[in-house]
């Protein structure tokens, strides 16, 4: 059987621990037998990031700008324990954070739905995509532990030396302070990515903040979204038959819980962090959640929404059997291959991505699955398999 040709390579970012093991299995069993796979390879495993002083992460992000589409394996963001475990030169930053900053992208996370893995929210019938603004706010916050009585002020000093001051609080004892920021440039990029992705996927777009309380900070988000929608996207949304809808964050949560799904929910950074985990858990499993970073400049980076599955990796190193769910990692590959096919007008490549996703879902719906899904499925008499045999079962279905 002749393999599907690729004209433009994907940027391939390898990763860490158990997901790195699955990465190779997926390529060997599900991709290379069918595709003349062309990738520009970057090893983002923690050991190589350390060896290159993290330069490899920057190089991978720049390559994504060059080629337009990347697929990324889960990676370790080191903490103090990892510093000792890997004998690191320093505590390297999150690769995802570095790549997001360089590509100026928004992260869209969508649950993968299959029969037998039912949402805990009974009204949900369709996936809910969370669009998280992955810049600023509390994640770039500056904090002070206030030792005692005193005055706290918020001060902005312009380049010409003029100042704007606001009293935060008159402390009569110990307390805490936090300062956070965002930029109009980043908010505009977020808004455009959300509107573009809604048009790409033909889904309604919801956006929510707390502008009634945060009359300058959150209200700026609201105003920028509305301004860009009215000026650049309103006519396109109406032509596509989709809607842009703004409401308060607490009202949005109430509406989401009673909705049937099938839309994109755009969230500020912290809201998106929390709500993406809530949505993924309520739909079944974080291992059944796709993630794509979309840049307003037309760059796409696909990955699984979960981590490196450290506990399973340690079992694997001991020679013990694991039953690790590889679905989200498979869908990272299919998402990247489909987008590459769309951008290159390579219909065969896009069709293969669809076929591999169907084979994966059919395998689960017919009762073969990893242990995590077996614990929550409503299907009876399921066949629980190990990590490798799950991928082999998909390969058999694919062939």
GROMACS .gro file of C-alpha atoms in nm:
model
  399
    1UNK     CA    1   0.000   0.000   0.000
    2UNK     CA    2   0.140   0.339  -0.100
    3UNK     CA    3   0.181   0.593   0.179
    4UNK     CA    4   0.015   0.933   0.191
    5UNK     CA    5   0.263   1.200   0.081
    6UNK     CA    6   0.325   1.520   0.275
    7UNK     CA    7   0.445   1.838   0.103
    8UNK     CA    8   0.521   2.050   0.411
    9UNK     CA    9   0.661   1.911   0.738
   10UNK     CA   10   0.497   1.936   1.077
   11UNK     CA   11   0.701   2.073   1.365
   12UNK     CA   12   0.730   1.778   1.604
   13UNK     CA   13   0.805   1.851   1.970
   14UNK     CA   14   0.890   1.539   2.168
   15UNK     CA   15   0.833   1.533   2.543
   16UNK     CA   16   0.878   1.352   2.872
   17UNK     CA   17   0.806   1.037   3.071
   18UNK     CA   18   0.510   0.811   2.986
   19UNK     CA   19   0.378   1.039   2.713
   20UNK     CA   20   0.718   1.016   2.540
   21UNK     CA   21   0.682   0.635   2.541
   22UNK     CA   22   0.329   0.661   2.397
   23UNK     CA   23   0.450   0.917   2.140
   24UNK     CA   24   0.684   0.662   1.981
   25UNK     CA   25   0.420   0.386   1.991
   26UNK     CA   26   0.168   0.612   1.815
   27UNK     CA   27   0.415   0.702   1.542
   28UNK     CA   28   0.528   0.341   1.491
   29UNK     CA   29   0.184   0.178   1.497
   30UNK     CA   30  -0.061   0.442   1.372
   31UNK     CA   31   0.123   0.695   1.155
   32UNK     CA   32   0.438   0.569   0.982
   33UNK     CA   33   0.268   0.264   0.823
   34UNK     CA   34   0.025   0.497   0.643
   35UNK     CA   35   0.199   0.835   0.599
   36UNK     CA   36   0.534   0.936   0.452
   37UNK     CA   37   0.567   1.136   0.772
   38UNK     CA   38   0.764   1.457   0.733
   39UNK     CA   39   0.849   1.643   1.055
   40UNK     CA   40   1.106   1.891   1.176
   41UNK     CA   41   1.198   1.730   1.507
   42UNK     CA   42   1.273   1.909   1.836
   43UNK     CA   43   1.342   1.719   2.157
   44UNK     CA   44   1.168   1.910   2.436
   45UNK     CA   45   1.240   1.638   2.690
   46UNK     CA   46   1.367   1.796   3.010
   47UNK     CA   47   1.718   1.650   2.978
   48UNK     CA   48   1.766   1.806   2.633
   49UNK     CA   49   1.612   2.137   2.739
   50UNK     CA   50   1.864   2.141   3.022
   51UNK     CA   51   2.152   2.054   2.787
   52UNK     CA   52   2.057   2.339   2.550
   53UNK     CA   53   1.977   2.591   2.826
   54UNK     CA   54   1.617   2.574   2.701
   55UNK     CA   55   1.718   2.709   2.358
   56UNK     CA   56   1.545   2.412   2.195
   57UNK     CA   57   1.207   2.540   2.317
   58UNK     CA   58   1.263   2.878   2.152
   59UNK     CA   59   1.384   2.708   1.833
   60UNK     CA   60   1.071   2.488   1.821
   61UNK     CA   61   0.844   2.791   1.859
   62UNK     CA   62   1.025   2.978   1.580
   63UNK     CA   63   0.997   2.670   1.357
   64UNK     CA   64   0.621   2.673   1.420
   65UNK     CA   65   0.612   3.027   1.285
   66UNK     CA   66   0.799   2.904   0.976
   67UNK     CA   67   0.585   2.598   0.899
   68UNK     CA   68   0.252   2.700   1.056
   69UNK     CA   69   0.156   2.373   1.228
   70UNK     CA   70   0.315   2.191   1.523
   71UNK     CA   71   0.234   1.886   1.734
   72UNK     CA   72   0.367   1.868   2.089
   73UNK     CA   73   0.408   1.588   2.342
   74UNK     CA   74   0.346   1.659   2.711
   75UNK     CA   75   0.649   1.801   2.892
   76UNK     CA   76   0.771   1.846   3.249
   77UNK     CA   77   0.763   2.191   3.405
   78UNK     CA   78   1.029   2.144   3.674
   79UNK     CA   79   0.979   2.210   4.044
   80UNK     CA   80   1.230   2.172   4.329
   81UNK     CA   81   1.199   1.792   4.327
   82UNK     CA   82   1.267   1.779   3.952
   83UNK     CA   83   1.573   2.000   3.999
   84UNK     CA   84   1.731   1.721   4.204
   85UNK     CA   85   1.591   1.431   3.999
   86UNK     CA   86   1.731   1.564   3.667
   87UNK     CA   87   2.031   1.757   3.809
   88UNK     CA   88   1.912   2.073   3.636
   89UNK     CA   89   2.120   2.386   3.584
   90UNK     CA   90   1.817   2.595   3.677
   91UNK     CA   91   1.441   2.564   3.717
   92UNK     CA   92   1.347   2.604   3.351
   93UNK     CA   93   1.019   2.773   3.267
   94UNK     CA   94   0.713   2.594   3.134
   95UNK     CA   95   0.768   2.510   2.765
   96UNK     CA   96   0.399   2.575   2.703
   97UNK     CA   97   0.427   2.921   2.855
   98UNK     CA   98   0.733   3.003   2.644
   99UNK     CA   99   0.569   2.880   2.323
  100UNK     CA  100   0.244   3.067   2.398
  101UNK     CA  101   0.435   3.389   2.453
  102UNK     CA  102   0.630   3.357   2.126
  103UNK     CA  103   0.329   3.257   1.915
  104UNK     CA  104   0.096   3.501   2.097
  105UNK     CA  105  -0.171   3.234   2.097
  106UNK     CA  106  -0.492   3.132   2.270
  107UNK     CA  107  -0.542   2.777   2.402
  108UNK     CA  108  -0.865   2.599   2.299
  109UNK     CA  109  -0.949   2.279   2.489
  110UNK     CA  110  -1.230   2.047   2.382
  111UNK     CA  111  -1.346   1.715   2.534
  112UNK     CA  112  -1.345   1.404   2.314
  113UNK     CA  113  -1.688   1.246   2.349
  114UNK     CA  114  -1.758   0.873   2.309
  115UNK     CA  115  -2.061   0.655   2.380
  116UNK     CA  116  -2.036   0.493   2.720
  117UNK     CA  117  -1.843   0.782   2.878
  118UNK     CA  118  -2.134   1.004   2.978
  119UNK     CA  119  -2.102   1.365   3.106
  120UNK     CA  120  -2.187   1.405   3.473
  121UNK     CA  121  -2.396   1.708   3.375
  122UNK     CA  122  -2.698   1.536   3.224
  123UNK     CA  123  -2.796   1.825   2.993
  124UNK     CA  124  -2.460   1.825   2.811
  125UNK     CA  125  -2.498   1.661   2.469
  126UNK     CA  126  -2.217   1.830   2.273
  127UNK     CA  127  -1.856   1.923   2.362
  128UNK     CA  128  -1.784   2.258   2.528
  129UNK     CA  129  -1.461   2.420   2.410
  130UNK     CA  130  -1.277   2.636   2.663
  131UNK     CA  131  -1.073   2.925   2.517
  132UNK     CA  132  -0.824   3.038   2.780
  133UNK     CA  133  -0.643   3.370   2.758
  134UNK     CA  134  -0.301   3.238   2.853
  135UNK     CA  135  -0.131   3.567   2.942
  136UNK     CA  136  -0.111   3.788   3.247
  137UNK     CA  137  -0.353   3.839   3.536
  138UNK     CA  138  -0.263   3.638   3.848
  139UNK     CA  139  -0.009   3.427   3.652
  140UNK     CA  140   0.211   3.734   3.605
  141UNK     CA  141   0.118   3.874   3.946
  142UNK     CA  142   0.353   4.043   4.189
  143UNK     CA  143   0.286   3.980   4.558
  144UNK     CA  144   0.383   4.132   4.891
  145UNK     CA  145   0.329   3.986   5.235
  146UNK     CA  146   0.249   4.298   5.437
  147UNK     CA  147   0.429   4.284   5.774
  148UNK     CA  148   0.223   4.541   5.961
  149UNK     CA  149   0.033   4.870   5.961
  150UNK     CA  150   0.090   5.100   5.664
  151UNK     CA  151  -0.045   5.237   5.338
  152UNK     CA  152  -0.052   5.044   5.009
  153UNK     CA  153  -0.079   5.235   4.680
  154UNK     CA  154  -0.101   5.140   4.314
  155UNK     CA  155   0.137   5.367   4.121
  156UNK     CA  156   0.188   5.404   3.744
  157UNK     CA  157   0.482   5.618   3.631
  158UNK     CA  158   0.473   5.731   3.266
  159UNK     CA  159   0.786   5.774   3.053
  160UNK     CA  160   0.768   6.150   3.108
  161UNK     CA  161   0.764   6.100   3.485
  162UNK     CA  162   0.398   6.182   3.547
  163UNK     CA  163   0.220   5.949   3.784
  164UNK     CA  164  -0.123   5.803   3.847
  165UNK     CA  165  -0.187   5.683   4.204
  166UNK     CA  166  -0.470   5.489   4.362
  167UNK     CA  167  -0.498   5.398   4.729
  168UNK     CA  168  -0.532   5.023   4.768
  169UNK     CA  169  -0.572   4.992   5.142
  170UNK     CA  170  -0.475   5.146   5.476
  171UNK     CA  171  -0.347   4.846   5.673
  172UNK     CA  172  -0.385   4.849   6.051
  173UNK     CA  173  -0.199   4.519   6.076
  174UNK     CA  174  -0.042   4.240   5.874
  175UNK     CA  175  -0.196   4.138   5.541
  176UNK     CA  176  -0.124   4.051   5.179
  177UNK     CA  177  -0.108   4.240   4.848
  178UNK     CA  178  -0.119   4.135   4.486
  179UNK     CA  179  -0.063   4.338   4.173
  180UNK     CA  180  -0.151   4.203   3.828
  181UNK     CA  181  -0.167   4.335   3.474
  182UNK     CA  182  -0.260   4.272   3.115
  183UNK     CA  183  -0.196   4.450   2.786
  184UNK     CA  184  -0.432   4.574   2.519
  185UNK     CA  185  -0.217   4.400   2.258
  186UNK     CA  186  -0.260   4.062   2.428
  187UNK     CA  187  -0.634   4.108   2.484
  188UNK     CA  188  -0.683   4.202   2.117
  189UNK     CA  189  -0.487   3.896   2.009
  190UNK     CA  190  -0.703   3.680   2.239
  191UNK     CA  191  -1.023   3.825   2.097
  192UNK     CA  192  -0.919   3.778   1.734
  193UNK     CA  193  -0.810   3.419   1.798
  194UNK     CA  194  -1.147   3.343   1.957
  195UNK     CA  195  -1.352   3.500   1.678
  196UNK     CA  196  -1.137   3.330   1.410
  197UNK     CA  197  -1.162   2.988   1.575
  198UNK     CA  198  -1.539   3.024   1.616
  199UNK     CA  199  -1.568   3.088   1.242
  200UNK     CA  200  -1.331   2.798   1.164
  201UNK     CA  201  -1.539   2.555   1.372
  202UNK     CA  202  -1.878   2.722   1.306
  203UNK     CA  203  -1.964   2.743   1.675
  204UNK     CA  204  -2.121   3.017   1.889
  205UNK     CA  205  -1.874   3.212   2.103
  206UNK     CA  206  -1.947   3.304   2.465
  207UNK     CA  207  -1.731   3.545   2.666
  208UNK     CA  208  -1.763   3.635   3.033
  209UNK     CA  209  -1.588   3.858   3.290
  210UNK     CA  210  -1.695   4.040   3.607
  211UNK     CA  211  -1.712   4.392   3.461
  212UNK     CA  212  -1.977   4.506   3.711
  213UNK     CA  213  -1.716   4.478   3.988
  214UNK     CA  214  -1.394   4.531   3.793
  215UNK     CA  215  -1.502   4.844   3.610
  216UNK     CA  216  -1.163   4.916   3.449
  217UNK     CA  217  -0.974   4.585   3.434
  218UNK     CA  218  -1.248   4.341   3.332
  219UNK     CA  219  -1.448   4.610   3.154
  220UNK     CA  220  -1.152   4.666   2.920
  221UNK     CA  221  -1.169   4.300   2.816
  222UNK     CA  222  -1.542   4.336   2.748
  223UNK     CA  223  -1.499   4.660   2.551
  224UNK     CA  224  -1.216   4.529   2.332
  225UNK     CA  225  -1.407   4.212   2.245
  226UNK     CA  226  -1.716   4.413   2.149
  227UNK     CA  227  -1.517   4.668   1.948
  228UNK     CA  228  -1.337   4.398   1.745
  229UNK     CA  229  -1.655   4.197   1.694
  230UNK     CA  230  -1.850   4.498   1.565
  231UNK     CA  231  -1.568   4.619   1.338
  232UNK     CA  232  -1.431   4.294   1.196
  233UNK     CA  233  -1.646   3.988   1.263
  234UNK     CA  234  -2.015   4.075   1.301
  235UNK     CA  235  -2.102   4.032   0.933
  236UNK     CA  236  -1.903   3.706   0.909
  237UNK     CA  237  -2.076   3.563   1.218
  238UNK     CA  238  -2.419   3.651   1.082
  239UNK     CA  239  -2.334   3.497   0.744
  240UNK     CA  240  -2.214   3.178   0.918
  241UNK     CA  241  -2.527   3.165   1.133
  242UNK     CA  242  -2.334   3.179   1.463
  243UNK     CA  243  -2.359   3.416   1.760
  244UNK     CA  244  -2.125   3.615   1.985
  245UNK     CA  245  -2.268   3.637   2.335
  246UNK     CA  246  -2.132   3.830   2.639
  247UNK     CA  247  -2.244   3.788   2.998
  248UNK     CA  248  -2.110   3.801   3.353
  249UNK     CA  249  -1.891   3.510   3.463
  250UNK     CA  250  -2.131   3.391   3.734
  251UNK     CA  251  -2.422   3.402   3.490
  252UNK     CA  252  -2.210   3.214   3.234
  253UNK     CA  253  -2.139   2.934   3.482
  254UNK     CA  254  -2.512   2.899   3.558
  255UNK     CA  255  -2.598   2.895   3.186
  256UNK     CA  256  -2.324   2.642   3.106
  257UNK     CA  257  -2.456   2.397   3.364
  258UNK     CA  258  -2.802   2.406   3.203
  259UNK     CA  259  -2.691   2.413   2.839
  260UNK     CA  260  -2.651   2.123   2.596
  261UNK     CA  261  -2.300   2.239   2.497
  262UNK     CA  262  -2.174   2.286   2.143
  263UNK     CA  263  -2.008   2.629   2.177
  264UNK     CA  264  -1.677   2.798   2.261
  265UNK     CA  265  -1.652   2.958   2.606
  266UNK     CA  266  -1.382   3.228   2.613
  267UNK     CA  267  -1.236   3.289   2.958
  268UNK     CA  268  -0.977   3.511   3.119
  269UNK     CA  269  -0.663   3.333   3.234
  270UNK     CA  270  -0.766   3.211   3.581
  271UNK     CA  271  -1.126   3.137   3.480
  272UNK     CA  272  -1.000   2.931   3.187
  273UNK     CA  273  -0.754   2.741   3.404
  274UNK     CA  274  -1.030   2.638   3.646
  275UNK     CA  275  -1.313   2.585   3.398
  276UNK     CA  276  -1.110   2.371   3.157
  277UNK     CA  277  -1.043   2.122   3.438
  278UNK     CA  278  -1.408   2.135   3.543
  279UNK     CA  279  -1.530   2.070   3.189
  280UNK     CA  280  -1.278   1.792   3.121
  281UNK     CA  281  -1.361   1.617   3.449
  282UNK     CA  282  -1.734   1.650   3.397
  283UNK     CA  283  -1.705   1.506   3.045
  284UNK     CA  284  -1.510   1.208   3.180
  285UNK     CA  285  -1.133   1.240   3.181
  286UNK     CA  286  -0.848   1.488   3.123
  287UNK     CA  287  -0.698   1.215   2.901
  288UNK     CA  288  -0.999   1.272   2.672
  289UNK     CA  289  -0.934   1.644   2.612
  290UNK     CA  290  -0.779   1.800   2.303
  291UNK     CA  291  -0.577   2.121   2.317
  292UNK     CA  292  -0.475   2.356   2.036
  293UNK     CA  293  -0.288   2.684   2.058
  294UNK     CA  294  -0.420   2.921   1.790
  295UNK     CA  295  -0.234   3.237   1.694
  296UNK     CA  296  -0.410   3.529   1.522
  297UNK     CA  297  -0.120   3.515   1.272
  298UNK     CA  298  -0.231   3.169   1.158
  299UNK     CA  299  -0.001   2.938   1.359
  300UNK     CA  300  -0.138   2.620   1.522
  301UNK     CA  301   0.017   2.399   1.790
  302UNK     CA  302  -0.166   2.080   1.894
  303UNK     CA  303  -0.107   1.880   2.213
  304UNK     CA  304  -0.281   1.667   2.473
  305UNK     CA  305  -0.437   1.865   2.758
  306UNK     CA  306  -0.282   1.643   3.028
  307UNK     CA  307   0.064   1.601   3.177
  308UNK     CA  308   0.341   1.343   3.140
  309UNK     CA  309   0.173   1.067   3.352
  310UNK     CA  310   0.469   1.045   3.591
  311UNK     CA  311   0.331   0.764   3.808
  312UNK     CA  312   0.283   0.531   3.511
  313UNK     CA  313   0.630   0.615   3.383
  314UNK     CA  314   0.791   0.504   3.708
  315UNK     CA  315   0.595   0.177   3.682
  316UNK     CA  316   0.713   0.140   3.323
  317UNK     CA  317   1.077   0.185   3.429
  318UNK     CA  318   1.033  -0.098   3.679
  319UNK     CA  319   0.905  -0.323   3.402
  320UNK     CA  320   0.549  -0.317   3.539
  321UNK     CA  321   0.247  -0.309   3.309
  322UNK     CA  322   0.066   0.023   3.259
  323UNK     CA  323  -0.275   0.103   3.117
  324UNK     CA  324  -0.221   0.462   3.006
  325UNK     CA  325  -0.484   0.644   2.799
  326UNK     CA  326  -0.326   0.774   2.476
  327UNK     CA  327  -0.642   0.918   2.317
  328UNK     CA  328  -0.563   1.288   2.369
  329UNK     CA  329  -0.210   1.238   2.234
  330UNK     CA  330  -0.347   1.057   1.928
  331UNK     CA  331  -0.590   1.345   1.873
  332UNK     CA  332  -0.302   1.594   1.900
  333UNK     CA  333  -0.146   1.418   1.602
  334UNK     CA  334  -0.474   1.398   1.408
  335UNK     CA  335  -0.549   1.765   1.472
  336UNK     CA  336  -0.207   1.867   1.341
  337UNK     CA  337  -0.225   1.634   1.041
  338UNK     CA  338  -0.574   1.758   0.949
  339UNK     CA  339  -0.469   2.123   0.972
  340UNK     CA  340  -0.155   2.048   0.767
  341UNK     CA  341  -0.376   1.880   0.510
  342UNK     CA  342  -0.616   2.176   0.502
  343UNK     CA  343  -0.334   2.429   0.462
  344UNK     CA  344  -0.163   2.226   0.188
  345UNK     CA  345  -0.488   2.122   0.010
  346UNK     CA  346  -0.387   1.762   0.087
  347UNK     CA  347  -0.726   1.593   0.113
  348UNK     CA  348  -0.577   1.247   0.164
  349UNK     CA  349  -0.392   1.362   0.475
  350UNK     CA  350  -0.701   1.530   0.622
  351UNK     CA  351  -0.910   1.221   0.548
  352UNK     CA  352  -0.654   0.999   0.721
  353UNK     CA  353  -0.681   1.216   1.036
  354UNK     CA  354  -1.059   1.166   1.032
  355UNK     CA  355  -1.015   0.792   0.981
  356UNK     CA  356  -0.770   0.756   1.271
  357UNK     CA  357  -1.000   0.948   1.507
  358UNK     CA  358  -1.293   0.726   1.406
  359UNK     CA  359  -1.084   0.412   1.461
  360UNK     CA  360  -0.989   0.538   1.808
  361UNK     CA  361  -1.348   0.617   1.908
  362UNK     CA  362  -1.483   0.294   1.758
  363UNK     CA  363  -1.226   0.093   1.956
  364UNK     CA  364  -1.355   0.242   2.282
  365UNK     CA  365  -1.724   0.223   2.191
  366UNK     CA  366  -1.684  -0.144   2.102
  367UNK     CA  367  -1.551  -0.211   2.450
  368UNK     CA  368  -1.170  -0.205   2.434
  369UNK     CA  369  -1.021   0.066   2.655
  370UNK     CA  370  -0.763   0.160   2.914
  371UNK     CA  371  -0.827   0.124   3.287
  372UNK     CA  372  -0.916   0.490   3.352
  373UNK     CA  373  -1.209   0.468   3.107
  374UNK     CA  374  -1.317   0.124   3.227
  375UNK     CA  375  -1.371   0.274   3.573
  376UNK     CA  376  -1.624   0.529   3.446
  377UNK     CA  377  -1.787   0.368   3.142
  378UNK     CA  378  -2.151   0.267   3.131
  379UNK     CA  379  -2.066  -0.011   2.885
  380UNK     CA  380  -2.072  -0.365   3.019
  381UNK     CA  381  -1.816  -0.646   2.988
  382UNK     CA  382  -1.539  -0.418   2.863
  383UNK     CA  383  -1.194  -0.538   2.762
  384UNK     CA  384  -0.933  -0.353   2.974
  385UNK     CA  385  -0.596  -0.348   2.797
  386UNK     CA  386  -0.249  -0.214   2.864
  387UNK     CA  387  -0.096   0.096   2.703
  388UNK     CA  388   0.057  -0.080   2.404
  389UNK     CA  389  -0.234  -0.314   2.335
  390UNK     CA  390  -0.478  -0.023   2.327
  391UNK     CA  391  -0.275   0.139   2.049
  392UNK     CA  392  -0.246  -0.198   1.872
  393UNK     CA  393  -0.624  -0.239   1.892
  394UNK     CA  394  -0.667   0.098   1.722
  395UNK     CA  395  -0.409  -0.004   1.460
  396UNK     CA  396  -0.609  -0.320   1.386
  397UNK     CA  397  -0.927  -0.117   1.351
  398UNK     CA  398  -0.747   0.133   1.126
  399UNK     CA  399  -0.617  -0.136   0.893
   0.00000   0.00000   0.00000
